[in-house]
mmCIF file of C-alpha atoms and ligand atoms in Angstrom:
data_model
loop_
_atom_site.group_PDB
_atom_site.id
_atom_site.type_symbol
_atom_site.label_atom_id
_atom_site.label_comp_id
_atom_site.label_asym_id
_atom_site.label_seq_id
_atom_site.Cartn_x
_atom_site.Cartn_y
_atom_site.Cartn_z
ATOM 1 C CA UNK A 1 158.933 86.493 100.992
ATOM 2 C CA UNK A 2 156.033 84.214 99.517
ATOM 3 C CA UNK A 3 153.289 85.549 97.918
ATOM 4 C CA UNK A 4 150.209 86.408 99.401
ATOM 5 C CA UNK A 5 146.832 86.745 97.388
ATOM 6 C CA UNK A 6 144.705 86.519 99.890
ATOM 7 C CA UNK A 7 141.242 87.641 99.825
ATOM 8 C CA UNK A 8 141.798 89.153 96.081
ATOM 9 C CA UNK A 9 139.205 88.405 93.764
ATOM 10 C CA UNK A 10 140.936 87.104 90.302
ATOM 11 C CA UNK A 11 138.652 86.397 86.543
ATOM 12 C CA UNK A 12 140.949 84.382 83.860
ATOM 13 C CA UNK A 13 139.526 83.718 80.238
ATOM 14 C CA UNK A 14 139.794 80.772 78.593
ATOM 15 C CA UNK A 15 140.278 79.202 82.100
ATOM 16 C CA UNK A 16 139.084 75.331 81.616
ATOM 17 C CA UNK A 17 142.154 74.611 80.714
ATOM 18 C CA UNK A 18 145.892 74.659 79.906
ATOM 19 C CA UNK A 19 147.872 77.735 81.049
ATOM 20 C CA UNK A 20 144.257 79.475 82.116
ATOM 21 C CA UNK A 21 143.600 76.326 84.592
ATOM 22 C CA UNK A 22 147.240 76.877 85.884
ATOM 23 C CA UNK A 23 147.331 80.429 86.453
ATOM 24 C CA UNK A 24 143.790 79.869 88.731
ATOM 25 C CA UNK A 25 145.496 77.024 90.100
ATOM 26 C CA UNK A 26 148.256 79.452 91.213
ATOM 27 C CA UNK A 27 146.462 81.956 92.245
ATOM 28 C CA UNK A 28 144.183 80.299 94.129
ATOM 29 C CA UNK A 29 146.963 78.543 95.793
ATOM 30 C CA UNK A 30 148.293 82.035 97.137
ATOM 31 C CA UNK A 31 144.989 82.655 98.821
ATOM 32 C CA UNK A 32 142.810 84.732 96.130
ATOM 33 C CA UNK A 33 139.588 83.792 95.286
ATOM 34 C CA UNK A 34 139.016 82.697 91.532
ATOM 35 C CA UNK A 35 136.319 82.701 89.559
ATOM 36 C CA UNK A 36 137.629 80.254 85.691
ATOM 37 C CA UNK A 37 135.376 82.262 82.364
ATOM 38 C CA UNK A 38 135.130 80.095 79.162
ATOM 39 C CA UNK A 39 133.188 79.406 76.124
ATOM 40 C CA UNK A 40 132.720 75.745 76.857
ATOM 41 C CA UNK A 41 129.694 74.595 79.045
ATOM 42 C CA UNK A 42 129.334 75.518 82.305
ATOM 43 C CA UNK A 43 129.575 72.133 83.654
ATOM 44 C CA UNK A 44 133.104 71.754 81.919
ATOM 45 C CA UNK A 45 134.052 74.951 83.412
ATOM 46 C CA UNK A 46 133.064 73.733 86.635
ATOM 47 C CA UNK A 47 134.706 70.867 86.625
ATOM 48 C CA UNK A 48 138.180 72.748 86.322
ATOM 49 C CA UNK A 49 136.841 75.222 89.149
ATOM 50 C CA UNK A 50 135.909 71.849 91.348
ATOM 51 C CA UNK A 51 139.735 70.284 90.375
ATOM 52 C CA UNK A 52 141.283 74.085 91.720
ATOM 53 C CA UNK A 53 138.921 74.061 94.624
ATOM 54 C CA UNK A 54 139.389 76.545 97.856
ATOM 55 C CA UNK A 55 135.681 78.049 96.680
ATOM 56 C CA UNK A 56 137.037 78.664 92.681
ATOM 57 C CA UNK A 57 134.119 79.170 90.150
ATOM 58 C CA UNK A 58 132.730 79.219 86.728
ATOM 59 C CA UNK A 59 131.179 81.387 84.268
ATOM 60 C CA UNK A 60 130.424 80.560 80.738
ATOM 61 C CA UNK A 61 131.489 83.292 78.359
ATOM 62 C CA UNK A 62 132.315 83.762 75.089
ATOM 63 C CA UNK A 63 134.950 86.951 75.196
ATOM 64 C CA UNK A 64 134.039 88.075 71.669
ATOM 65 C CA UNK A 65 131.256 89.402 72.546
ATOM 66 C CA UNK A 66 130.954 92.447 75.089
ATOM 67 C CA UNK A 67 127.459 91.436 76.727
ATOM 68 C CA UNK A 68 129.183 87.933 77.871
ATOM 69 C CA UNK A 69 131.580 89.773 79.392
ATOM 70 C CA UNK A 70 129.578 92.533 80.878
ATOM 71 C CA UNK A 71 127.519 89.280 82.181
ATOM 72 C CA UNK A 72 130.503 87.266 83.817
ATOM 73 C CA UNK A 73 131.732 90.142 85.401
ATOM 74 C CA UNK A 74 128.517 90.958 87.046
ATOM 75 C CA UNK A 75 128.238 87.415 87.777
ATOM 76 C CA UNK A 76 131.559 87.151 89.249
ATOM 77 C CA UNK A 77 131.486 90.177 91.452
ATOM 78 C CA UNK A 78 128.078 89.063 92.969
ATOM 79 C CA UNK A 79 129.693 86.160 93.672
ATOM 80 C CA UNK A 80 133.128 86.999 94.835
ATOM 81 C CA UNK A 81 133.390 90.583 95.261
ATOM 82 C CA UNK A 82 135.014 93.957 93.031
ATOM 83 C CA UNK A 83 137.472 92.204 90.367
ATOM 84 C CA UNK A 84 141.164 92.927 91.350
ATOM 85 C CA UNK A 85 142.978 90.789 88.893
ATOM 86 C CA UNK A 86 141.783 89.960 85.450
ATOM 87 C CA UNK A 87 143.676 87.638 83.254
ATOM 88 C CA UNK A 88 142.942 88.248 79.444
ATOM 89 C CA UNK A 89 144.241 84.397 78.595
ATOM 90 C CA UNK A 90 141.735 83.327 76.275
ATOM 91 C CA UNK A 91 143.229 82.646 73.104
ATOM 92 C CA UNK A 92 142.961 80.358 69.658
ATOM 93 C CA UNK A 93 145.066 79.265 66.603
ATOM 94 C CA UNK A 94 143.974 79.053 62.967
ATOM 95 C CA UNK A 95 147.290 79.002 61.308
ATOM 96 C CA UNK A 96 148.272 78.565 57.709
ATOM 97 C CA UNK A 97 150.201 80.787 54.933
ATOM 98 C CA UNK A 98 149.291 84.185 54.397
ATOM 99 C CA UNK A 99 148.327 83.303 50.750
ATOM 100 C CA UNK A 100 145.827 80.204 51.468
ATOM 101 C CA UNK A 101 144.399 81.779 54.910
ATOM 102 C CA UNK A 102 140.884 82.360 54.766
ATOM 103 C CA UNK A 103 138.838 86.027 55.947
ATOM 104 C CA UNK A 104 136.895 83.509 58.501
ATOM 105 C CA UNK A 105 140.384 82.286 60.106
ATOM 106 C CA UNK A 106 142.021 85.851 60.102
ATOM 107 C CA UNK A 107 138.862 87.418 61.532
ATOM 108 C CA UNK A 108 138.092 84.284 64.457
ATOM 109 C CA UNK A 109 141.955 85.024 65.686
ATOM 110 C CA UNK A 110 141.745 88.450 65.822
ATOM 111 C CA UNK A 111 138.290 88.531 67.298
ATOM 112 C CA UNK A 112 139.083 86.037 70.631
ATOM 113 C CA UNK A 113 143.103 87.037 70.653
ATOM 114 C CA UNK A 114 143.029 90.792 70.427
ATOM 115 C CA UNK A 115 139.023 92.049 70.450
ATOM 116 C CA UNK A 116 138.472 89.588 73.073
ATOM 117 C CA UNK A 117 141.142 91.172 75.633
ATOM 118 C CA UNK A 118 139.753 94.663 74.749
ATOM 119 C CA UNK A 119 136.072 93.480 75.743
ATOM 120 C CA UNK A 120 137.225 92.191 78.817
ATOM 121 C CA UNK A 121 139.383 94.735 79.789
ATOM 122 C CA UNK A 122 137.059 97.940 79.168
ATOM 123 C CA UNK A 123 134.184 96.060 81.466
ATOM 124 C CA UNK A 124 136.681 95.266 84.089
ATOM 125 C CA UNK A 125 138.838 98.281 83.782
ATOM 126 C CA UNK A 126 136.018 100.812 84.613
ATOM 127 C CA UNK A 127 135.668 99.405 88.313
ATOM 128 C CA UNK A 128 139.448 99.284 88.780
ATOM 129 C CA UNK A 129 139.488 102.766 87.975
ATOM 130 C CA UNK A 130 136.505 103.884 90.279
ATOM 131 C CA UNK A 131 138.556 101.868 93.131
ATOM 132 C CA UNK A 132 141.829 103.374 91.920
ATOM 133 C CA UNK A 133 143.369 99.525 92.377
ATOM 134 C CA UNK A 134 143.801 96.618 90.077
ATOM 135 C CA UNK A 135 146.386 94.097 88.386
ATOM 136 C CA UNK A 136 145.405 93.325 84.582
ATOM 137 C CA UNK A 137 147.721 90.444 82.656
ATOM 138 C CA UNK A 138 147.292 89.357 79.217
ATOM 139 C CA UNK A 139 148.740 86.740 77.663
ATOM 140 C CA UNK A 140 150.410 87.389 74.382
ATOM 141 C CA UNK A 141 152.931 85.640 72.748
ATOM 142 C CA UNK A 142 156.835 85.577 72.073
ATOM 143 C CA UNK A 143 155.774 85.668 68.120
ATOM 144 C CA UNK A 144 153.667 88.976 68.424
ATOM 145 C CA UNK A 145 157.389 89.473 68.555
ATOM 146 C CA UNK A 146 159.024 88.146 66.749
ATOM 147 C CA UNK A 147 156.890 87.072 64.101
ATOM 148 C CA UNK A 148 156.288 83.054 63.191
ATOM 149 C CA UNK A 149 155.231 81.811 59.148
ATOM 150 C CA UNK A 150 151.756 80.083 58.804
ATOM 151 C CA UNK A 151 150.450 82.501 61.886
ATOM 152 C CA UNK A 152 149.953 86.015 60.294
ATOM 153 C CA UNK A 153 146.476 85.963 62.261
ATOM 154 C CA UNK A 154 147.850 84.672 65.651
ATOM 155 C CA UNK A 155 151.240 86.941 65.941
ATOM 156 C CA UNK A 156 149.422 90.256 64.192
ATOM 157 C CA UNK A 157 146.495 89.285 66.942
ATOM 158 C CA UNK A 158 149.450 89.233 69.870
ATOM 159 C CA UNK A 159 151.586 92.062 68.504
ATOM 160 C CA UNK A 160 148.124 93.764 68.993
ATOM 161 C CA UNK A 161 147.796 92.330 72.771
ATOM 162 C CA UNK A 162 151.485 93.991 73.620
ATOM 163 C CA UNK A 163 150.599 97.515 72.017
ATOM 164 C CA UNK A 164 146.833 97.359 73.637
ATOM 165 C CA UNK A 165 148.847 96.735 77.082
ATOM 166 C CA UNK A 166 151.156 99.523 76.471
ATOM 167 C CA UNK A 167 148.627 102.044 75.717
ATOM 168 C CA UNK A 168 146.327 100.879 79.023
ATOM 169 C CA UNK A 169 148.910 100.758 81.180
ATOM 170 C CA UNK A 170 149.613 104.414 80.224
ATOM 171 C CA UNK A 171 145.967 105.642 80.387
ATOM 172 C CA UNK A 172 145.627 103.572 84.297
ATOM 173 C CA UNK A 173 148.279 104.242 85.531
ATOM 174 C CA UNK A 174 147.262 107.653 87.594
ATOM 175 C CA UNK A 175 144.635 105.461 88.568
ATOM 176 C CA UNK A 176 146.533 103.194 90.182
ATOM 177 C CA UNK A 177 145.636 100.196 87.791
ATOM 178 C CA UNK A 178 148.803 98.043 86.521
ATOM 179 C CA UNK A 179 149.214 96.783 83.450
ATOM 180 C CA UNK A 180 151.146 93.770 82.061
ATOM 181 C CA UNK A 181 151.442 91.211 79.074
ATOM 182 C CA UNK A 182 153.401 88.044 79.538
ATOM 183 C CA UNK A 183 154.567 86.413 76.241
ATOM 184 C CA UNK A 184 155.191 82.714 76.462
ATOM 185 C CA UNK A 185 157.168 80.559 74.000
ATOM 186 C CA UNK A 186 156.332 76.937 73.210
ATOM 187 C CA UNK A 187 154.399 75.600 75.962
ATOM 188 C CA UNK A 188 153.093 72.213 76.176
ATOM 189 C CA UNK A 189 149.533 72.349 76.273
ATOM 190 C CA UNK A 190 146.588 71.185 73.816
ATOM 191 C CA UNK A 191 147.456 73.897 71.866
ATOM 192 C CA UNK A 192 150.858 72.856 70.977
ATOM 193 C CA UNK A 193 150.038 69.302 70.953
ATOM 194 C CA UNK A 194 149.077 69.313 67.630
ATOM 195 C CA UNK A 195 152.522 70.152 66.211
ATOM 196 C CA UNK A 196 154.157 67.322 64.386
ATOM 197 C CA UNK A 197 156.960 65.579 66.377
ATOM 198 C CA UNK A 198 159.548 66.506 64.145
ATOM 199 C CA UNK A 199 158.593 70.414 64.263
ATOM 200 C CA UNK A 200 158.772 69.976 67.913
ATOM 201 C CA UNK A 201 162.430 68.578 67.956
ATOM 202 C CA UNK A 202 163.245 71.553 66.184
ATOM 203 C CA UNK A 203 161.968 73.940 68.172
ATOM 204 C CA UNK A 204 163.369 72.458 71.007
ATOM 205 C CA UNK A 205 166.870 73.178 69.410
ATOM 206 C CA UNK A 206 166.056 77.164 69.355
ATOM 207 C CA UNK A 207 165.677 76.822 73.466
ATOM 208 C CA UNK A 208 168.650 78.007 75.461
ATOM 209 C CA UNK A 209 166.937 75.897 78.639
ATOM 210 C CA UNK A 210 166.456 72.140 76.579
ATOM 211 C CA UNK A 211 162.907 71.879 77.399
ATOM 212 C CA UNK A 212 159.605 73.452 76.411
ATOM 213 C CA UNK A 213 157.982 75.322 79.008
ATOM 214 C CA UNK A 214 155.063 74.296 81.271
ATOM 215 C CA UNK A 215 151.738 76.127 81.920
ATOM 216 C CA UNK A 216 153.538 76.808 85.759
ATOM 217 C CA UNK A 217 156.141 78.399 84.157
ATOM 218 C CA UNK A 218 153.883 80.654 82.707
ATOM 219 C CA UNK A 219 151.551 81.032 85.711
ATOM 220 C CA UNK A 220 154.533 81.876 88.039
ATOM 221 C CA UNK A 221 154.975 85.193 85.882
ATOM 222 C CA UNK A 222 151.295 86.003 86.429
ATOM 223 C CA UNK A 223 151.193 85.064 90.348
ATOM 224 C CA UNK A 224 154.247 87.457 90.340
ATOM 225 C CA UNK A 225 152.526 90.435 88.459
ATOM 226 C CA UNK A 226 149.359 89.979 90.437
ATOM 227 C CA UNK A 227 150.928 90.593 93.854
ATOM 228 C CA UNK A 228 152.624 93.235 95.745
ATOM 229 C CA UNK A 229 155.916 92.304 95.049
ATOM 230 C CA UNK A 230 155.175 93.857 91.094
ATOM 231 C CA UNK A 231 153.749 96.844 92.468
ATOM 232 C CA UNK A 232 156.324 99.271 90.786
ATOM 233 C CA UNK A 233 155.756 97.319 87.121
ATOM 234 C CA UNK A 234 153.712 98.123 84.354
ATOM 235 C CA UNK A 235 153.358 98.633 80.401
ATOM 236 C CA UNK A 236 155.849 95.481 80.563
ATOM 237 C CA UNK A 237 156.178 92.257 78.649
ATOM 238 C CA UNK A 238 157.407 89.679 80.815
ATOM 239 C CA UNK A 239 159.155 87.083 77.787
ATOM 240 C CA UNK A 240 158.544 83.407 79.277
ATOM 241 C CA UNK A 241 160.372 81.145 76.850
ATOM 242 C CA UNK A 242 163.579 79.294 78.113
ATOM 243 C CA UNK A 243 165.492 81.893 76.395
ATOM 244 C CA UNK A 244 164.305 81.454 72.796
ATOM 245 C CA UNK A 245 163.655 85.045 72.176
ATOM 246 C CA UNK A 246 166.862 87.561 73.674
HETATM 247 P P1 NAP B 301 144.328 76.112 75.139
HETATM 248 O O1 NAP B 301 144.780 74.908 75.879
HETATM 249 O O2 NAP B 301 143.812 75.974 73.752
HETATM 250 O O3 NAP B 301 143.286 76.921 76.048
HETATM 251 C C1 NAP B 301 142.682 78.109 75.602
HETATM 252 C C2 NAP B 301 141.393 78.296 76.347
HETATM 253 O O4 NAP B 301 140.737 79.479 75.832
HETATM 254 C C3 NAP B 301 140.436 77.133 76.119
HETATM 255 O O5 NAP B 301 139.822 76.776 77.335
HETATM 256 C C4 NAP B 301 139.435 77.711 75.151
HETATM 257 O O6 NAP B 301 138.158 77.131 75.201
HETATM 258 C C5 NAP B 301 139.376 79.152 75.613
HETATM 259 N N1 NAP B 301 138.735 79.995 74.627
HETATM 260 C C6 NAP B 301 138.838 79.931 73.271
HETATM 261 N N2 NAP B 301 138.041 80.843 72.690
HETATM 262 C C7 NAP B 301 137.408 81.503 73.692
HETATM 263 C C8 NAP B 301 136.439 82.540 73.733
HETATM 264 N N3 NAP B 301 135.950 83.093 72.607
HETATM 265 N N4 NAP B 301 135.996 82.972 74.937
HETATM 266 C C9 NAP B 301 136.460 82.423 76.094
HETATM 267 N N5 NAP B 301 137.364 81.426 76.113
HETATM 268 C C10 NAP B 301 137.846 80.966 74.933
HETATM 269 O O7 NAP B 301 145.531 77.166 75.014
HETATM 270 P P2 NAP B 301 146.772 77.462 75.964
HETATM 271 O O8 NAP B 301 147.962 76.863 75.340
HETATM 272 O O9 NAP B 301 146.451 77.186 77.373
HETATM 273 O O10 NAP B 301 146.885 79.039 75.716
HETATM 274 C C11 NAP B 301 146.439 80.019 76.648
HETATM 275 C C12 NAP B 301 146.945 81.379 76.177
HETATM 276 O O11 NAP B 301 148.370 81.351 76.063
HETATM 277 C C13 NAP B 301 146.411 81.767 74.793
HETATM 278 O O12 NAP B 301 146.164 83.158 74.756
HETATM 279 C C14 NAP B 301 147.574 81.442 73.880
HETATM 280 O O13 NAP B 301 147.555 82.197 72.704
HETATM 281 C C15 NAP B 301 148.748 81.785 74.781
HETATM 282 N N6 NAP B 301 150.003 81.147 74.393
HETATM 283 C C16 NAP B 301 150.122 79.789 74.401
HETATM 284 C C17 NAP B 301 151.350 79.228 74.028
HETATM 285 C C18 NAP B 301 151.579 77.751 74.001
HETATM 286 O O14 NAP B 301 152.683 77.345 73.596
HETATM 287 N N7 NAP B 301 150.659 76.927 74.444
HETATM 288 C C19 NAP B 301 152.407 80.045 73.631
HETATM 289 C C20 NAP B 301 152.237 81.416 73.633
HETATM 290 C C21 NAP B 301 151.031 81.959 74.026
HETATM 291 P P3 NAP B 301 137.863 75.773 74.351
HETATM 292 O O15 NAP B 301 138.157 74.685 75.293
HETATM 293 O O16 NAP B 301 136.443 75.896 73.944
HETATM 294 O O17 NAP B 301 138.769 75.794 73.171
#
């Protein structure tokens, strides 16, 4: 059975690039109708939407802050139609050790990580609800699990992500919203690019698989939780990582 998105109307954050740009790729591919939301300039954002194609589009927001997203979503349902999937992917890193991290880099990760996905969610959520229908992923991390030194901000801001999805999932549910979290390991994007090589070989020796993931890897678990075939799954956190974390 393949899957079948079409005619759905899908919003990902932080969707210029990386695993955002992958996941519209994908979903696009299986027919739905995307519209990529970024802080970056428009023209950036559109130049990911032109790359995905099949009628994908941009809107510039900034997810920490709740008019932005109240905008895009207008913007995107004038555009596209009601929002049926929403992608909280938007994320940053500011790492360092708990003793030398500053208030400014604890408070930016927590405020686009884990604020961000609640802004999102609570303009996009009240729709869902009034149609009783509606897929929300967000993208948290396999160290909001397990925990990772030098990222106190980033894992505290994705251990938040997985209890936030938890708790909405529960609240939705009667209304027929579902709600997941998928929790990558070390994917090679520009996030991870900055690592040292030697830090990389490492961490390549903690993955059951031999490889680091790819942004499809991840996007395949989100094509999966948007469509039908998930339709019995929610308050789940789908642990994409080549077996690092088990
Ligand atoms: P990325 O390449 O850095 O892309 C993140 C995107 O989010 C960028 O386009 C970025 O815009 C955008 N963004 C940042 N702040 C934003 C804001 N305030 N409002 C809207 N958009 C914003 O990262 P990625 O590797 O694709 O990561 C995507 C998600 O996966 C993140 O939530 C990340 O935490 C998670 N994740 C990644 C990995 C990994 O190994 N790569 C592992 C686990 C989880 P700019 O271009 O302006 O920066």
């Amino acid at each position: 059975m393949s899957i079948d998105l079409s005619g759905r109307v899908v919003l990902v954050t932080g969707g210029s690039r990386g695993i955002g740009k992958e996941i519209g790729r994908r979903l696009a591919g299986a027919g739905a109708k995307v519209a990529l939301a970024d802080v970056v300039d428009e023209a950036q954002i559109q130049a990911s939407a032109d790359e995905i194609g099949r009628g994908a589009i941009a809107v510039s927001a900034n997810v920490t802050d709740p008019e932005h997203c109240s905008a895009a979503v207008s913007r995107v349902e004038e555009a596209l139609g009601p929002i049926d999937v929403l992608v909280n992917n938007a994320g940053i890193t500011r790492d360092g050790l708990l003793i030398r991290m500053s208030d400014a880099d604890w408070s930016a990760v927590l405020d686009v990580n884990l604020k961000g996905v609640f802004n999102m969610t609570k303009v996009v959520a009240r729709g869902m609800m009034k149609r009783r229908a509606g897929r929300i992923v967000n993208i948290a991390s396999v160290v909001g699990i397990t925990g990772n030194a030098g990222q106190a901000n980033y894992s505290a801001s994705k251990a938040g992500v997985i209890g936030f999805t938890k708790t909405v999932a529960k609240e939705l549910a009667s209304r027929g919203v579902l709600v997941n979290a998928v929790a990558p390991g070390f994917i090679d994007t520009d996030m991870t690019k900055a690592l040292p090589e030697s830090a990389r070989e490492t961490l390549l020796k903690l993955i059951p698989l031999g490889r680091l993931g790819g942004p499809g890897d991840v996007a395949n678990a989100v094509l999966f939780l948007s469509s039908d075939l998930a339709s019995y799954i929610t308050g789940q956190v789908v642990v994409v990582d080549g077996g690092m974390v088990m």
